[in-house]
Amino acid sequence: MSFLLRQPRRGADRYYAEGHWNSDTIPGLLRRWATERPDKPAIVEPGRRFTYAQLAAGMERAAAQLGAAGVDRGDAVIVRVPDSANFVIASAAAHAVEAVAVPVVQSAGEAEIAAIVERMKVGAYAGAADAWPCLDGLLRLDLDRSDLCEPGATPPAGYLPDPDALMEVMFTSGTTGRPKGVMNTANTKLAGLRGFLEAVEVGPDDVWGVAAPMAHQAGWAYTYLLALYTGATAVMVGRGDARRMLDTLAAEAVTISFLVPTHAMDLMAAYKADPERWDLKLRIVLTGTTATPAETVADIIERWGARPML
C-alpha cells in the first residue's frame, strides 16, 4: 500500500506562520523534558514509576534496536502493547527513527495483525510473543530488557524526526467496513492539542488519568499526548473495576482525565455508593465519543467539583 510520507508544503507555510504547526515531535518532547525536568514523574503504572529521564532512555534504546534492524522512514512498527510506559516507548522509538507507529488494541488477533502486514511495509512488532506466521521475519522489539530505561542512552545517530512526515497510522474499528488507516504527522496530530491548550489552563503540575485505551484517540491524543505536551504526569488508571479506578484516581491525585460516557457513568455510580471513601482532586473531566447523560454531567459538577468538557 502506498502512503503519503510527507505533508506537501502547499498550505503548510500558512499553518507555520499562524502558529498552528511547529517543529515539535514526540521524540523531541520526550528529550526536552528529560533535559529540563529529568526527575519529574512522567508515567505512573501499577508497581512502577518512570521519570522523564527514564522514559526518554527507554525510547533511545528501543530506537537503537529498530535502527540496527534496518527499520527506517516509512516502515511500520506495530505497537500491540498494554497501556503503559512501554506503549509510549515503542511508539516514540518508531518516530525517533523516522518510521511509522501503528498502535493496535490488545484484543487484536492474528487476522487483524495479518491485515496490517498485508497493507503496510511492516518492519517491526512490539507485543506479545505470539507465533503467528504474519510476524515471521519482523524484528520483535525487546521492551523487557532490564536496562531499557537506565540512564546513559543517547539518540541513535543519523535520524532527524520530521514534524511533517508520516509518523502514525491508527486504524479505525471496522464497524461499518474494512478498517481504515488514519494517517497523521506530528503536526496534524498535535495541532488540535495546541488549540485545546490555548483555551484551557493546564500545565506541568497537572496529573492526567489515562482510562481510555492508548491505542485509541481518547487515550492517546486526548489524554497521554496532552500530558506529554505540557510535561505533566500521566497515570495508568486502567479499566473494568470502577472502585479500583477511583482508588487510583484518588491515590495519585489525578486532576484531569478523559472518560468515555460508560466509564463516567460507572465511576459515578460507584462513587455515589460510597462517597466518603474517595477524596478526588479532579478539576476537569473530558468526555466524548457519544452523548453523556445530563445526570452524569450534573454529578461531575456537583459531586466531584470538576468541570466537564464535552
Coordinates of C-alpha atoms in Angstrom, one line a residue, residues 52-220:
Y52 CA 11.1 11.7 32.1
A53 CA 14.8 10.8 32.0
Q54 CA 13.9 7.1 32.2
L55 CA 11.2 7.3 29.6
A56 CA 13.5 9.0 27.2
A57 CA 16.2 6.5 27.8
G58 CA 13.8 3.7 27.0
M59 CA 12.9 5.4 23.8
E60 CA 16.5 5.8 22.7
R61 CA 17.4 2.1 23.4
A62 CA 14.2 0.9 21.6
A63 CA 15.0 3.2 18.7
A64 CA 18.6 1.8 18.6
Q65 CA 17.1 -1.7 18.2
L66 CA 14.9 -0.5 15.3
G67 CA 17.8 1.2 13.6
A68 CA 20.1 -1.7 14.0
A69 CA 17.5 -3.9 12.3
G70 CA 17.2 -1.5 9.3
V71 CA 13.8 -0.1 10.2
D72 CA 13.7 3.3 8.5
R73 CA 11.5 6.1 7.2
G74 CA 8.1 4.8 6.0
D75 CA 8.5 1.4 7.6
A76 CA 5.7 0.5 10.0
V77 CA 6.1 -0.6 13.7
I78 CA 3.1 -2.4 15.0
V79 CA 2.5 -1.5 18.7
R80 CA 0.3 -4.0 20.4
V81 CA 1.3 -3.3 24.0
P82 CA -0.8 -2.7 27.1
D83 CA -1.4 0.9 28.3
S84 CA 2.0 1.6 29.9
A85 CA 5.3 3.3 29.7
N86 CA 6.3 0.6 27.1
F87 CA 3.4 1.7 24.8
V88 CA 4.9 5.2 24.8
I89 CA 8.5 3.9 24.4
A90 CA 7.6 1.7 21.4
S91 CA 5.6 4.4 19.7
A92 CA 8.2 7.1 20.3
A93 CA 11.0 4.9 19.2
A94 CA 9.3 4.4 15.9
H95 CA 9.1 8.1 15.4
A96 CA 12.7 8.5 16.5
V97 CA 14.0 6.5 13.5
E98 CA 11.5 8.2 11.2
A99 CA 9.3 5.1 11.0
V100 CA 5.6 4.9 11.4
A101 CA 3.9 3.7 14.6
V102 CA 0.8 1.6 14.1
P103 CA -0.9 1.2 17.5
V104 CA -3.5 -1.6 17.9
V105 CA -5.6 -2.7 20.8
Q106 CA -4.5 -5.7 22.9
S107 CA -7.6 -7.6 21.8
A108 CA -6.4 -7.5 18.1
G109 CA -5.9 -11.1 16.9
E110 CA -3.9 -12.7 14.2
A111 CA -6.4 -11.8 11.4
E112 CA -6.2 -8.1 12.3
I113 CA -2.4 -8.1 12.5
A114 CA -2.1 -10.0 9.3
A115 CA -4.3 -7.4 7.5
I116 CA -2.0 -4.6 8.6
V117 CA 1.1 -6.6 7.5
E118 CA -0.6 -7.1 4.1
R119 CA -1.4 -3.4 3.7
M120 CA 1.8 -1.8 5.0
K121 CA 5.5 -2.3 4.9
V122 CA 6.0 -3.6 8.4
G123 CA 9.5 -3.8 9.8
A124 CA 8.9 -4.5 13.5
Y125 CA 6.4 -5.6 16.1
A126 CA 6.1 -4.7 19.7
G127 CA 3.8 -7.0 21.6
A128 CA 3.1 -10.5 23.0
A129 CA 5.3 -13.3 21.7
D130 CA 2.6 -14.8 19.5
A131 CA 3.8 -17.4 17.0
W132 CA 1.8 -16.0 14.1
P133 CA 3.0 -16.6 10.6
C134 CA 2.3 -13.0 9.7
L135 CA 5.0 -11.9 12.2
D136 CA 7.7 -14.1 10.6
G137 CA 10.7 -12.1 9.6
L138 CA 9.8 -9.0 11.7
L139 CA 12.0 -7.6 14.4
R140 CA 10.5 -8.3 17.8
L141 CA 11.1 -5.2 19.8
D142 CA 12.5 -6.1 23.2
L143 CA 10.9 -4.0 25.8
D144 CA 11.7 -6.3 28.7
R145 CA 15.4 -5.9 28.8
S146 CA 16.5 -4.9 32.3
D147 CA 18.5 -1.9 31.3
L148 CA 15.9 -0.4 28.9
C149 CA 15.3 2.7 31.0
E150 CA 18.6 3.0 32.7
P151 CA 20.5 6.4 32.4
G152 CA 23.1 6.8 29.7
A153 CA 21.2 6.1 26.5
T154 CA 21.8 8.5 23.6
P155 CA 19.7 9.2 20.5
P156 CA 20.6 6.8 17.6
A157 CA 22.8 8.6 15.0
G158 CA 21.6 9.6 11.6
Y159 CA 17.9 10.3 12.3
L160 CA 16.0 13.6 12.4
P161 CA 12.3 13.2 13.1
D162 CA 10.4 15.4 10.7
P163 CA 7.2 17.0 12.1
D164 CA 5.7 16.9 8.6
A165 CA 6.5 13.2 7.9
L166 CA 4.0 10.4 8.4
M167 CA 4.6 9.2 11.9
E168 CA 1.4 7.3 12.8
V169 CA -1.3 5.2 11.3
M170 CA -4.2 4.4 13.6
F171 CA -6.8 2.0 12.2
T172 CA -10.5 2.5 12.7
S173 CA -12.6 -0.2 14.4
G174 CA -14.0 -1.5 11.1
T175 CA -17.6 -1.5 12.5
T176 CA -19.0 -0.4 9.1
G177 CA -16.4 -1.9 6.8
R178 CA -12.8 -2.7 6.4
P179 CA -10.7 -0.8 8.9
K180 CA -9.3 2.4 7.5
G181 CA -5.8 3.7 8.3
V182 CA -5.9 7.2 9.6
M183 CA -2.6 8.9 8.8
N184 CA -1.0 11.6 10.9
T185 CA 2.2 13.6 11.0
A186 CA 3.4 15.2 14.3
N187 CA 1.9 18.5 13.2
T188 CA -1.5 17.2 12.2
K189 CA -1.6 15.1 15.5
L190 CA -0.5 17.9 17.8
A191 CA -2.2 20.9 16.2
G192 CA -5.6 20.2 17.7
L193 CA -3.9 19.7 21.1
R194 CA -2.3 23.2 20.8
G195 CA -5.8 24.7 20.3
F196 CA -7.1 23.0 23.4
L197 CA -4.1 24.1 25.5
E198 CA -4.6 27.7 24.4
A199 CA -8.2 27.5 25.6
V200 CA -7.8 25.5 28.8
E201 CA -5.5 26.3 31.7
V202 CA -3.4 23.1 32.2
G203 CA 0.3 22.7 32.9
P204 CA 3.1 20.6 34.2
D205 CA 1.6 20.3 37.7
D206 CA -1.5 18.6 36.4
V207 CA -1.8 14.8 36.7
W208 CA -3.6 13.1 33.8
G209 CA -5.5 9.9 34.3
V210 CA -5.3 7.5 31.3
A211 CA -8.5 5.5 31.4
A212 CA -9.3 5.1 27.7
P213 CA -7.1 2.7 25.6
M214 CA -3.9 4.3 24.4
A215 CA -4.4 2.6 21.0
H216 CA -7.5 4.9 20.6
Q217 CA -7.5 8.7 20.2
A218 CA -9.3 9.1 23.5
G219 CA -6.4 7.5 25.5
W220 CA -3.6 8.7 23.2

